[in-house]
Short mmCIF file of C-alpha atoms in Angstrom, two decimals:
data_model
loop_
_atom_site.label_atom_id
_atom_site.label_comp_id
_atom_site.label_asym_id
_atom_site.label_seq_id
_atom_site.Cartn_x
_atom_site.Cartn_y
_atom_site.Cartn_z
CA MET A 1 93.20 131.04 86.57
CA SER A 2 92.29 130.29 90.13
CA GLU A 3 89.69 127.62 90.36
CA THR A 4 88.53 125.84 93.47
CA ILE A 5 86.75 122.56 93.05
CA THR A 6 84.64 121.25 95.90
CA GLU A 7 82.65 118.06 96.09
CA GLU A 8 80.94 116.16 98.87
CA TYR A 9 80.14 112.45 99.05
CA SER A 10 78.13 110.61 101.66
CA VAL A 11 79.26 107.23 102.97
CA THR A 12 77.06 104.64 104.66
CA GLY A 13 78.59 102.59 107.46
CA GLY A 14 78.66 98.87 106.72
CA ASP A 15 77.90 99.21 103.01
CA PHE A 16 80.96 97.53 101.52
CA SER A 17 79.32 97.25 98.10
CA ARG A 18 79.87 100.99 97.63
CA ALA A 19 83.23 101.26 99.36
CA GLY A 20 85.58 103.05 97.00
CA TYR A 21 82.90 104.99 95.15
CA ALA A 22 83.89 108.39 96.54
CA SER A 23 87.57 107.64 95.97
CA SER A 24 86.96 106.72 92.35
CA GLN A 25 85.00 109.96 91.83
CA ILE A 26 87.89 111.90 93.36
CA LYS A 27 90.35 110.07 91.11
CA LYS A 28 88.28 111.04 88.05
CA ILE A 29 88.42 114.72 89.02
CA LEU A 30 92.18 114.58 89.60
CA LYS A 31 92.74 112.95 86.21
CA ARG A 32 90.47 115.41 84.47
CA MET A 33 92.33 118.31 86.08
CA ASP A 34 95.62 116.83 84.91
CA VAL A 35 97.11 116.54 88.40
CA ASP A 36 100.59 115.01 88.55
CA LYS A 37 100.33 111.22 88.27
CA ALA A 38 102.37 110.42 91.37
CA ILE A 39 100.18 112.78 93.40
CA ILE A 40 97.02 111.12 92.04
CA LYS A 41 98.33 107.72 93.10
CA ARG A 42 99.09 108.86 96.65
CA THR A 43 95.81 110.73 96.97
CA VAL A 44 93.80 107.73 95.81
CA VAL A 45 95.44 105.40 98.36
CA ALA A 46 94.82 107.83 101.22
CA ALA A 47 91.23 108.58 100.13
CA TYR A 48 90.33 104.93 99.71
CA GLU A 49 91.71 103.94 103.10
CA GLY A 50 89.79 106.78 104.72
CA GLU A 51 86.60 105.82 102.92
CA VAL A 52 86.94 102.16 103.94
CA ASN A 53 87.54 103.21 107.54
CA ILE A 54 84.16 104.97 107.55
CA VAL A 55 82.45 101.94 105.98
CA ALA A 56 84.15 99.49 108.34
CA HIS A 57 83.87 101.40 111.61
CA ALA A 58 81.37 104.26 111.49
CA TRP A 59 77.61 104.55 111.17
CA SER A 60 77.69 107.23 108.53
CA GLY A 61 80.01 109.86 107.22
CA LYS A 62 80.81 112.37 104.58
CA ILE A 63 83.86 113.01 102.49
CA GLU A 64 84.61 116.56 101.44
CA PHE A 65 86.97 117.17 98.58
CA GLN A 66 88.55 120.56 97.92
CA MET A 67 91.19 121.39 95.39
CA ASP A 68 92.86 124.55 94.19
CA GLU A 69 96.11 125.14 92.33
CA GLU A 70 98.22 124.57 95.40
CA GLN A 71 96.53 121.90 97.46
CA ILE A 72 94.18 118.99 97.57
CA ARG A 73 92.24 118.62 100.83
CA ILE A 74 90.08 115.67 101.76
CA ILE A 75 88.09 115.77 104.98
CA LEU A 76 86.59 112.49 106.15
CA ASP A 77 84.05 113.24 108.84
CA ASP A 78 82.07 110.42 110.43
CA GLU A 79 79.54 109.70 113.10
CA GLY A 80 80.67 106.55 114.79
CA PRO A 81 82.39 104.99 117.75
CA GLY A 82 85.42 107.27 117.51
CA ILE A 83 88.97 106.24 118.31
CA GLU A 84 89.91 105.70 121.96
CA ASP A 85 93.65 105.88 121.44
CA ILE A 86 94.76 107.62 118.25
CA GLU A 87 98.44 106.84 118.81
CA LYS A 88 97.66 103.15 119.00
CA ALA A 89 95.40 103.32 115.96
CA MET A 90 98.28 104.79 113.98
CA GLN A 91 100.46 101.74 114.68
CA GLU A 92 100.81 99.31 111.82
CA GLY A 93 98.99 96.07 112.60
CA TYR A 94 96.68 97.51 115.27
CA SER A 95 93.01 97.06 114.36
CA THR A 96 89.62 96.99 116.01
CA ALA A 97 87.89 95.52 112.94
CA THR A 98 85.45 92.63 113.40
CA SER A 99 86.34 89.14 112.22
CA ALA A 100 83.81 89.42 109.36
CA ILE A 101 85.67 92.47 108.08
CA ARG A 102 89.03 90.74 108.50
CA GLU A 103 87.84 87.77 106.47
CA MET A 104 87.27 90.15 103.56
CA GLY A 105 90.92 91.09 103.75
CA PHE A 106 90.28 94.43 105.46
CA GLY A 107 91.17 95.26 109.04
CA ALA A 108 94.86 94.41 108.84
CA GLY A 109 95.75 97.56 110.74
CA MET A 110 97.24 99.20 107.68
CA GLY A 111 94.59 101.80 106.87
CA LEU A 112 95.64 104.81 108.92
CA PRO A 113 99.38 104.06 108.44
CA ASN A 114 98.79 103.89 104.65
CA MET A 115 97.02 107.25 104.83
CA LYS A 116 99.86 108.83 106.76
CA LYS A 117 102.46 107.38 104.40
CA ASN A 118 100.74 108.74 101.32
CA ALA A 119 99.42 112.10 102.48
CA ASP A 120 101.62 115.16 102.79
CA HIS A 121 99.76 116.20 105.95
CA MET A 122 97.27 114.32 108.05
CA HIS A 123 95.31 115.38 111.10
CA ILE A 124 92.94 113.25 113.19
CA GLU A 125 90.41 114.40 115.73
CA SER A 126 88.16 111.95 117.45
CA GLU A 127 85.61 111.89 120.20
CA PRO A 128 84.84 108.39 121.52
CA GLY A 129 81.15 107.60 121.11
CA LYS A 130 80.63 110.45 118.65
CA GLY A 131 82.89 110.22 115.66
CA THR A 132 86.15 110.86 113.92
CA LYS A 133 87.38 113.54 111.57
CA VAL A 134 90.46 112.96 109.47
CA GLU A 135 91.90 115.63 107.23
CA ILE A 136 94.49 114.87 104.61
CA ARG A 137 96.26 117.41 102.47
CA MET A 138 98.40 116.99 99.40
CA GLU A 139 100.68 119.68 98.01
CA ARG A 140 100.36 119.97 94.25
CA MET A 141 103.97 121.05 93.76
CA VAL A 142 105.74 118.00 92.36
CA ARG A 143 108.08 116.41 94.90
CA GLU A 144 111.53 115.68 93.50
CA MET B 1 103.06 90.49 77.45
CA THR B 2 99.34 91.19 77.33
CA ALA B 3 96.73 89.71 79.65
CA ALA B 4 95.47 87.59 76.73
CA GLU B 5 98.92 86.07 76.19
CA MET B 6 99.17 85.35 79.92
CA VAL B 7 95.75 83.63 79.83
CA ASN B 8 96.97 81.36 77.02
CA LYS B 9 100.33 80.54 78.52
CA LEU B 10 99.02 79.84 82.02
CA ASP B 11 95.77 78.25 80.87
CA LEU B 12 93.62 80.63 82.93
CA GLN B 13 89.86 80.78 83.01
CA VAL B 14 88.35 84.12 81.94
CA PHE B 15 85.37 85.01 84.15
CA SER B 16 84.77 88.58 82.94
CA GLY B 17 86.36 91.80 81.73
CA GLU B 18 87.30 90.31 78.33
CA LYS B 19 87.56 93.78 76.80
CA GLY B 20 90.62 94.42 78.97
CA LEU B 21 92.57 91.41 77.74
CA ASP B 22 94.78 93.67 75.62
CA ARG B 23 96.17 95.31 78.78
CA GLU B 24 99.96 95.16 79.10
CA ILE B 25 101.36 93.41 82.15
CA SER B 26 104.21 95.09 84.01
CA GLY B 27 104.52 92.67 86.94
CA GLY B 28 102.50 91.02 89.66
CA TYR B 29 101.47 91.28 93.30
CA MET B 30 100.25 88.46 95.52
CA SER B 31 98.27 89.27 98.66
CA ASP B 32 94.91 88.72 100.31
CA LEU B 33 95.08 91.86 102.44
CA LEU B 34 93.37 94.67 100.62
CA SER B 35 95.27 97.51 102.28
CA ASP B 36 98.52 95.76 101.42
CA VAL B 37 97.53 95.74 97.76
CA MET B 38 96.28 99.31 97.98
CA GLY B 39 99.56 100.45 99.50
CA ASN B 40 102.04 98.34 97.57
CA ALA B 41 100.73 97.10 94.22
CA ASP B 42 101.36 99.24 91.17
CA GLU B 43 99.70 100.13 87.89
CA GLY B 44 99.80 97.40 85.24
CA GLN B 45 100.40 94.56 87.68
CA VAL B 46 98.46 91.31 87.93
CA TRP B 47 96.93 90.76 91.37
CA ILE B 48 96.86 87.17 92.60
CA THR B 49 94.41 86.54 95.46
CA LEU B 50 91.76 84.27 96.96
CA GLN B 51 89.43 87.18 97.78
CA THR B 52 86.34 87.04 95.54
CA HIS B 53 84.18 89.97 96.69
CA LYS B 54 83.45 93.18 94.84
CA ASN B 55 85.95 95.33 96.73
CA VAL B 56 88.69 93.49 94.85
CA MET B 57 87.57 95.21 91.66
CA ALA B 58 87.29 98.59 93.39
CA ILE B 59 90.95 98.28 94.29
CA ALA B 60 91.96 96.89 90.89
CA SER B 61 90.31 99.88 89.27
CA LEU B 62 91.71 102.52 91.64
CA LYS B 63 95.22 101.06 91.25
CA GLU B 64 94.79 100.51 87.48
CA LEU B 65 95.88 96.90 87.75
CA ALA B 66 96.10 94.88 84.52
CA ALA B 67 94.16 91.81 85.72
CA VAL B 68 93.12 89.80 88.79
CA ILE B 69 93.72 86.05 89.15
CA LEU B 70 91.62 84.09 91.66
CA VAL B 71 93.45 81.03 92.95
CA ASN B 72 92.50 77.54 94.18
CA GLY B 73 89.46 77.33 91.89
CA HIS B 74 87.69 80.24 93.58
CA LYS B 75 84.88 81.86 91.58
CA PRO B 76 84.06 85.56 91.72
CA ASP B 77 80.85 86.85 93.30
CA ASP B 78 78.34 88.01 90.67
CA ASP B 79 78.79 91.69 91.47
CA THR B 80 82.57 91.28 91.32
CA ALA B 81 82.33 89.92 87.76
CA ALA B 82 79.87 92.69 86.84
CA GLN B 83 82.27 95.37 88.00
CA SER B 84 85.16 93.74 86.16
CA ASN B 85 83.08 94.11 82.96
CA GLU B 86 82.35 97.74 83.77
CA GLU B 87 86.02 98.51 84.37
CA ASP B 88 87.34 96.32 81.54
CA ILE B 89 89.78 94.69 83.94
CA PRO B 90 89.98 90.93 83.31
CA LEU B 91 88.97 88.69 86.20
CA LEU B 92 90.71 85.36 85.74
CA GLY B 93 90.88 82.04 87.56
CA THR B 94 93.10 79.04 88.11
CA SER B 95 92.88 75.81 90.09
CA MET B 96 96.52 76.34 91.08
CA SER B 97 97.57 77.66 94.49
CA ALA B 98 98.77 81.23 94.95
CA PHE B 99 102.33 79.93 95.30
CA ASP B 100 102.27 77.91 92.08
CA ILE B 101 100.60 80.52 89.89
CA THR B 102 102.86 83.24 91.25
CA GLY B 103 105.92 81.15 90.41
CA LYS B 104 104.72 80.49 86.89
CA LEU B 105 103.80 84.11 86.25
CA TYR B 106 107.13 85.28 87.65
CA GLU B 107 108.93 82.99 85.24
CA LEU B 108 106.85 84.26 82.31
CA ILE B 109 107.51 87.91 83.11
CA TYR B 110 111.14 87.85 84.19
CA LYS B 111 112.77 84.96 82.31
#
């Protein structure tokens, strides 16, 4: 049986009350499809961090979810300020979040590093002033 | 130990999520940085924090934490308590500091 599941969620910049909604929907699908538990855990961490990045930094964005027997792909595509220096943004502790966001406990500079740590593959493209696109992929073969 | 037993032994206030008080506790994690909890806490743990906003429950739910304890007499925001009821994850409180409640919980779990 080869089944491809695709979903798309929209994310509004600045709306922290809904941050995590898309990630929880993705988690529900993964559980329903009986994906390996360790893979679900890693996917959820990466998806949530990506979703919060859109809420915290961008004006709007969408999250595309695609899954087949071999892979899970999540594409987080936003319209926003973009990332000036991707290498810097990948460093643990580096953040451009506002103080209001930091007071909530976000913006510790752990988001992108958490995504990289948990995803099997991650690719970032960004155009300053326009937006950022992050793609994460998970292999569904269980890692020993 | 269940969340209900922990509430009794540590004299915690129950704000919401009562239906989840039968959850088993596997350990704890103490942090106020949400990405730290997202990256490092694990299923079944109790999260000790001073953050009171709704995103706390989003993380507790995504990570399948057993309960959240707010320290220093902090009260949850209304929408935080509402989401704790939806998720059946107990939202608890103490007047103790993060250090003191963590020490007491550690002793309960590991000794």
